[in-house]
mmCIF file of C-alpha atoms in Angstrom:
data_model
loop_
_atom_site.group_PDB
_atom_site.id
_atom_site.type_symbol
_atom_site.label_atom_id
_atom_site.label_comp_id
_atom_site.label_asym_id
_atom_site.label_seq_id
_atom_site.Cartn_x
_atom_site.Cartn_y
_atom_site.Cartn_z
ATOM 1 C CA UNK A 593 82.903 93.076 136.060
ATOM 2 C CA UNK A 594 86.776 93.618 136.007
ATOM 3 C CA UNK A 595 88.692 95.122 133.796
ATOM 4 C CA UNK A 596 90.346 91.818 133.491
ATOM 5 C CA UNK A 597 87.577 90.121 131.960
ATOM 6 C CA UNK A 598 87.396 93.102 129.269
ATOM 7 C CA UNK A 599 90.141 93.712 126.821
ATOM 8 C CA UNK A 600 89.614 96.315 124.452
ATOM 9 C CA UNK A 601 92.325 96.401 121.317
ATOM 10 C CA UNK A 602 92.950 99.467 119.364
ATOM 11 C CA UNK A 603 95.301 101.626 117.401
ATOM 12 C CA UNK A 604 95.348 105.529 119.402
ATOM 13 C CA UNK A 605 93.737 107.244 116.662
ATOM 14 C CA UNK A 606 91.347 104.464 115.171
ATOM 15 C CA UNK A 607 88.039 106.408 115.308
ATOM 16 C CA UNK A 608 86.540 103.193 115.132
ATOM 17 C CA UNK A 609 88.168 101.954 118.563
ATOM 18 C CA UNK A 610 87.281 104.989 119.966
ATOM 19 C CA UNK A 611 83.514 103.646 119.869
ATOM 20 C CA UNK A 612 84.027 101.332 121.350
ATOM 21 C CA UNK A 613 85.724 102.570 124.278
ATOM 22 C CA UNK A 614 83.092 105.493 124.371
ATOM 23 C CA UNK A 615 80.385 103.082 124.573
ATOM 24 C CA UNK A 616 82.046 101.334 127.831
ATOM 25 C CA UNK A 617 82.843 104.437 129.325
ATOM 26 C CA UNK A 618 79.001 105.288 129.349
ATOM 27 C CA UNK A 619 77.729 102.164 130.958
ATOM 28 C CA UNK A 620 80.510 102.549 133.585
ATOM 29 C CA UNK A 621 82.374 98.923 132.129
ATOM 30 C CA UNK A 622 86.186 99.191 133.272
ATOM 31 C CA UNK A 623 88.657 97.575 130.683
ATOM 32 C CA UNK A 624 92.029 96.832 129.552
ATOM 33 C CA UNK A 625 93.091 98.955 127.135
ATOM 34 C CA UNK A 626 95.563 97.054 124.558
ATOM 35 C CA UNK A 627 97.478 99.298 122.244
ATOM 36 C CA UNK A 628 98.329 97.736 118.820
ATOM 37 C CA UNK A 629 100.986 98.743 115.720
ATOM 38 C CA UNK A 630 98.636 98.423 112.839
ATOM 39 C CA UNK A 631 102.085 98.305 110.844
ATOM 40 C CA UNK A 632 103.495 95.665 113.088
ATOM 41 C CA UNK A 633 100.384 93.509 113.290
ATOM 42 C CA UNK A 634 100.604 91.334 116.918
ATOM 43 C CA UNK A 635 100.202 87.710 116.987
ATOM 44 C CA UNK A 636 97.347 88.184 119.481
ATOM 45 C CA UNK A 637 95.169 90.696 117.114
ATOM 46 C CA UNK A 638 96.046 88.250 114.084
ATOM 47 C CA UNK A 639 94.585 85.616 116.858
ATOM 48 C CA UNK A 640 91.489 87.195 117.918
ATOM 49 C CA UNK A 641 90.835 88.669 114.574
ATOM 50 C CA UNK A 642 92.147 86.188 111.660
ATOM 51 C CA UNK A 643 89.156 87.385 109.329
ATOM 52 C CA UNK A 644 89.954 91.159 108.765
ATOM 53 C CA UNK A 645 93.243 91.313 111.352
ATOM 54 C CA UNK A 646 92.052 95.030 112.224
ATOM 55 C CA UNK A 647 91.269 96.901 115.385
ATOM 56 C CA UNK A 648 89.514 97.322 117.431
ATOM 57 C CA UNK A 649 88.261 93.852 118.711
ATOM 58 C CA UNK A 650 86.717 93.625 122.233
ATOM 59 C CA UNK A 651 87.390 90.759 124.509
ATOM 60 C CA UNK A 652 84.878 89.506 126.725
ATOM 61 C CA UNK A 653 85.695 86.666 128.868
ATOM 62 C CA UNK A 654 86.936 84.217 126.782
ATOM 63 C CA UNK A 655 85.123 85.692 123.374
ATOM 64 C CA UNK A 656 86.506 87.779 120.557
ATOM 65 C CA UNK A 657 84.348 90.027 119.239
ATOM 66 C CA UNK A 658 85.447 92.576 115.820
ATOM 67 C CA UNK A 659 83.973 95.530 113.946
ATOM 68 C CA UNK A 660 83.361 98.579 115.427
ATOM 69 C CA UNK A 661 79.364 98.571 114.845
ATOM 70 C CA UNK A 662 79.237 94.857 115.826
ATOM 71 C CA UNK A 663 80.920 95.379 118.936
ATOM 72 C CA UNK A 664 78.349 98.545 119.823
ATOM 73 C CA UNK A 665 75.977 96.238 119.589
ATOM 74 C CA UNK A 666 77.015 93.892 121.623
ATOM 75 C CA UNK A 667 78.268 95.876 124.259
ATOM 76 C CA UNK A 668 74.812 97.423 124.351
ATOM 77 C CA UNK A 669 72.927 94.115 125.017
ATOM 78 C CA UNK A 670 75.470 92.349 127.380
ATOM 79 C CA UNK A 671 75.573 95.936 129.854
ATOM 80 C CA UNK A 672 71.937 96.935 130.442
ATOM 81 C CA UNK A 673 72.658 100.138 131.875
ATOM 82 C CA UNK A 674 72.817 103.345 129.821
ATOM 83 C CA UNK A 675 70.944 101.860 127.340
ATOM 84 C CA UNK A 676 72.601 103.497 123.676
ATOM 85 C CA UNK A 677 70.542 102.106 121.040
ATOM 86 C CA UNK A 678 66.707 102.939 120.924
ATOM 87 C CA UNK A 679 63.722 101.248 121.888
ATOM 88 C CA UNK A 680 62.093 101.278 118.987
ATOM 89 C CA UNK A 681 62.748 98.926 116.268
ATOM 90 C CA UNK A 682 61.926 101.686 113.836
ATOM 91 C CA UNK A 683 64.849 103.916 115.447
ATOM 92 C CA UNK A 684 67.176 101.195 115.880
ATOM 93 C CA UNK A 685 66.931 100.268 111.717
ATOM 94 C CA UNK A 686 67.320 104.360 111.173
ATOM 95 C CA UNK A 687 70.716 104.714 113.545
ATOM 96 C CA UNK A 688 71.753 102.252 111.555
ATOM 97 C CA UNK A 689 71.519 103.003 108.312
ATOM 98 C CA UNK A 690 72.985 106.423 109.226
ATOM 99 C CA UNK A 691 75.752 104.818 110.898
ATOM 100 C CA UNK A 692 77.044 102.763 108.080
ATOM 101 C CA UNK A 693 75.936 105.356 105.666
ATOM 102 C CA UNK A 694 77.879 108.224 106.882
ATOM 103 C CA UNK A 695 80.957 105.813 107.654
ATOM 104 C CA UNK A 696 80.412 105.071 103.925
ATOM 105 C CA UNK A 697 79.592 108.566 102.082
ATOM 106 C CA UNK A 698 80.729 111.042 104.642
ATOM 107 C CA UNK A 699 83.832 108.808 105.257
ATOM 108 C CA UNK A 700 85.290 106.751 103.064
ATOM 109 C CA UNK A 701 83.919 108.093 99.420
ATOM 110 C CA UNK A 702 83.671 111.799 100.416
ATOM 111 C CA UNK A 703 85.845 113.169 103.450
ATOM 112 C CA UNK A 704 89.160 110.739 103.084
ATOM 113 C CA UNK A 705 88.623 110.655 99.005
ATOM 114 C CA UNK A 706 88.808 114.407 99.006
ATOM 115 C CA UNK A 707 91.657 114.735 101.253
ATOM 116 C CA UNK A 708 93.581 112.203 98.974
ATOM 117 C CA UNK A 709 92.940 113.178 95.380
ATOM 118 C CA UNK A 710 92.758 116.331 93.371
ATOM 119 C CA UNK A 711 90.488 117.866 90.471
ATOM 120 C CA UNK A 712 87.102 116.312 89.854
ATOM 121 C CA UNK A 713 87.694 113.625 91.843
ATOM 122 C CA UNK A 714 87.982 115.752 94.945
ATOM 123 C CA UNK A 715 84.895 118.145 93.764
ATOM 124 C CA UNK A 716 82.938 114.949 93.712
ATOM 125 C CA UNK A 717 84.112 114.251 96.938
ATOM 126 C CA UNK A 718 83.269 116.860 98.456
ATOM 127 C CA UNK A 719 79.417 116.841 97.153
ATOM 128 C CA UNK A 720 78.930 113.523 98.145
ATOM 129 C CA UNK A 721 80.062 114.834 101.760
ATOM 130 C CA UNK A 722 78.172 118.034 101.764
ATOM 131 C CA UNK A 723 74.904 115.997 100.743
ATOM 132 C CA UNK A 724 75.405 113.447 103.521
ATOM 133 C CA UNK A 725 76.029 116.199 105.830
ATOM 134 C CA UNK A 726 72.930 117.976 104.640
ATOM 135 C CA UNK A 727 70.872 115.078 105.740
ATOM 136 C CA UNK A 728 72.045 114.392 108.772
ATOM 137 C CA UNK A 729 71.436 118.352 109.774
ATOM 138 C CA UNK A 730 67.744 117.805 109.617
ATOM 139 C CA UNK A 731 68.494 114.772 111.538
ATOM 140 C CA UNK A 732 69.881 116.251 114.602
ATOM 141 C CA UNK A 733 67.874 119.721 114.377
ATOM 142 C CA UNK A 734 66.233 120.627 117.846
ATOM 143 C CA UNK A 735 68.191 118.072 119.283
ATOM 144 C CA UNK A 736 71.235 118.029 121.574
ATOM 145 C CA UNK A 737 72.264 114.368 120.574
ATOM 146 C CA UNK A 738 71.478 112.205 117.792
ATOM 147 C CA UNK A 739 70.128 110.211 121.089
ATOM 148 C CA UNK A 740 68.042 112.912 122.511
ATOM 149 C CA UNK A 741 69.140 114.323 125.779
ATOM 150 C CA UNK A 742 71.714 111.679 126.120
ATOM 151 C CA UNK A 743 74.927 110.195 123.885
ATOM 152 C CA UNK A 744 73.486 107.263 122.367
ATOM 153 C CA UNK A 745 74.124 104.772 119.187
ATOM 154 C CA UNK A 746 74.247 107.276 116.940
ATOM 155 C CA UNK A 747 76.661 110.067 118.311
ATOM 156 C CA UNK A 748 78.979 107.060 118.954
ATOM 157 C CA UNK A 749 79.038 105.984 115.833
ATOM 158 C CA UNK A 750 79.414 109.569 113.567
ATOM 159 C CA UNK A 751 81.899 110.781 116.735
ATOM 160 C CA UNK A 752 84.033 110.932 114.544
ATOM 161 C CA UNK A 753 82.803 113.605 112.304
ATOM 162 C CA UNK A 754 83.440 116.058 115.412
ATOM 163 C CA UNK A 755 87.221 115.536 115.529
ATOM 164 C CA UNK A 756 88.404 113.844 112.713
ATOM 165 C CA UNK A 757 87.043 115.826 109.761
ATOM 166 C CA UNK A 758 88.411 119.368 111.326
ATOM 167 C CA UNK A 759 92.097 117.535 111.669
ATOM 168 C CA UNK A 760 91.634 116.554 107.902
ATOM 169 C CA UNK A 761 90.218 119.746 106.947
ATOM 170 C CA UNK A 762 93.207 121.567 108.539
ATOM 171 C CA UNK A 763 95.570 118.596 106.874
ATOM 172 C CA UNK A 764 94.590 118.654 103.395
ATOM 173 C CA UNK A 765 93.607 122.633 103.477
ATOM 174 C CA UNK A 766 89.605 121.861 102.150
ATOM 175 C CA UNK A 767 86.350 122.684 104.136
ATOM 176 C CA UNK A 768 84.035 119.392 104.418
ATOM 177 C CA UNK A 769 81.728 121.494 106.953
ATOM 178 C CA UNK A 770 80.508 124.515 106.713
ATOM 179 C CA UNK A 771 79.687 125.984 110.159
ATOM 180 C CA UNK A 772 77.451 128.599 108.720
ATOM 181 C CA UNK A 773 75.305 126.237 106.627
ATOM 182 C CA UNK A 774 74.717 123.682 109.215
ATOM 183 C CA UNK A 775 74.328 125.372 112.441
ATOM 184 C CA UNK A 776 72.877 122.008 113.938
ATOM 185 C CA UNK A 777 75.822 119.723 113.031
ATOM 186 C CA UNK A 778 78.315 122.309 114.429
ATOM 187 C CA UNK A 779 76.222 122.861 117.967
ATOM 188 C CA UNK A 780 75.905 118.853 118.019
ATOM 189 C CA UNK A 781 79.990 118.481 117.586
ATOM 190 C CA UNK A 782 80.356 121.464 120.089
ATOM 191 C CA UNK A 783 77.854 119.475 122.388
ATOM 192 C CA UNK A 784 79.342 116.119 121.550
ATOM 193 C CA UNK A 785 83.267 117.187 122.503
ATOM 194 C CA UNK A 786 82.430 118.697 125.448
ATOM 195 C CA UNK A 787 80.945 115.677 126.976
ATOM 196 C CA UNK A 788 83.375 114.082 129.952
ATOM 197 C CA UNK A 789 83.887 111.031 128.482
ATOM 198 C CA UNK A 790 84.630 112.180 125.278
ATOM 199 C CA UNK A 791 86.879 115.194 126.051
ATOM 200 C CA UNK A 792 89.043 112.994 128.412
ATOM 201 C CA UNK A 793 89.576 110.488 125.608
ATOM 202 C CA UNK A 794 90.707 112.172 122.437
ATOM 203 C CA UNK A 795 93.941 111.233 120.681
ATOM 204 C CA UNK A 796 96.449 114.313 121.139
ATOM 205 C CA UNK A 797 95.520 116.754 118.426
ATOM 206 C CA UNK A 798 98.552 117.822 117.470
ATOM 207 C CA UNK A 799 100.009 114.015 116.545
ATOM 208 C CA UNK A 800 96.839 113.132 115.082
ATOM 209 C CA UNK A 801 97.914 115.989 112.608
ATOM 210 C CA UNK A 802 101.410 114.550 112.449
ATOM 211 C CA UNK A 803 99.981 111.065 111.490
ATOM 212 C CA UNK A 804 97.444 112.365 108.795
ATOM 213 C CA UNK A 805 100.018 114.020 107.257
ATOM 214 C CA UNK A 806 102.214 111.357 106.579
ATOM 215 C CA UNK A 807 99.224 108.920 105.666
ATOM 216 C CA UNK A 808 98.019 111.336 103.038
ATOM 217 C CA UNK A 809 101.605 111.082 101.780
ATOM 218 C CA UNK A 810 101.340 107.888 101.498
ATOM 219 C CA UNK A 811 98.276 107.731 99.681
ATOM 220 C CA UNK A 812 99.224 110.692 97.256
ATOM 221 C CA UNK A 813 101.299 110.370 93.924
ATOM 222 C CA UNK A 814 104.910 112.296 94.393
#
């Protein structure tokens, strides 16, 4: 299939796009790669996404599919090869609830809360990421992926962790993972970054910074 009948949409350094285009990377799917202003919302996002106008959204053909974790999915069971998510149903339920857990915990209320506020709310922060972190190094202990030998659901989904948390680290001058203490997580984001398709798709490191910066401004009191 063409690259024509797949349109992915995305904002450069949406870790959440960046699934997606991992995932199709993978099973070898070529695409169209749509860049979108999330200030400057297009008409065609607003279009293909009317019910949370975010990125990314994949386009298949003539369907719109949105959400990051939706879109795995569905890219997993349309494209046989490279199969990401596991066989068993057992598995599957478990990379899930780690995926939206650690999206939730390690995200949202611990890693971006800490960057943003100050005092108890950032120690609080900061626990709730160190637990979540905690759990997930017994997860991926003796393993090179969260998949096994391969990149699969998982290591999609918490990519993230492996480039996003060190450029908010360095941004808001706070350690959300300690190397030393979980030995596993850091060998899995060493592992995980160094794979082709990842390595030849990060956003530039050095605007990523840039853009951090001025969205923990906004996000901060003066």
């Amino acid at each position: 299939m063409g690259s024509k009948d797949v349109k992915v949409l995305n904002f450069w350094v949406s870790p959440f796009g960046k699934r997606v285009e991992w995932a199709l990377k993978l099973k070898g799917v070529e695409y169209e790669y749509i860049e979108e202003d999330i200030s400057n919302k297009s008409n065609l996002l607003l279009e293909l996404n009317p019910v949370y106008k975010k990125v990314p959204v994949l386009v298949h053909g003539n369907k719109a599919i949105a959400e990051s974790f939706v879109i795995l999915e569905y890219i997993d069971e349309t494209w046989k090869q490279y199969p990401l998510m596991p066989h068993d149903p057992y598995e599957r339920a478990h990379a899930r609830f780690w995926a939206t857990s650690a999206q939730q915990k390690l995200g949202k209320e611990g890693s971006w809360t800490a960057l943003i506020k100050s005092g108890e709310e950032k120690e609080k922060a900061l626990n709730t990421a160190s637990e979540v972190l905690e759990k997930l190094e017994e997860e991926i202990k003796g393993k090179k992926f969260f998949g096994g030998d391969n990149i699969g659901y998982l290591d999609i989904a918490l990519g993230w962790i492996s480039y996003i948390i060190p450029i908010w680290e360095e941004v808001g001058s706070i350690q959300i993972i300690d190397r030393l203490k979980l030995p596993a997580i850091n060998e899995w984001m060493t592992n995980f970054l160094n794979h082709p398709v990842v390595k030849d798709s990060l956003p530039p490191r050095d605007k990523a910074l840039d853009y951090y910066h001025l969205s923990v401004k906004k996000h901060t009191p003066n």
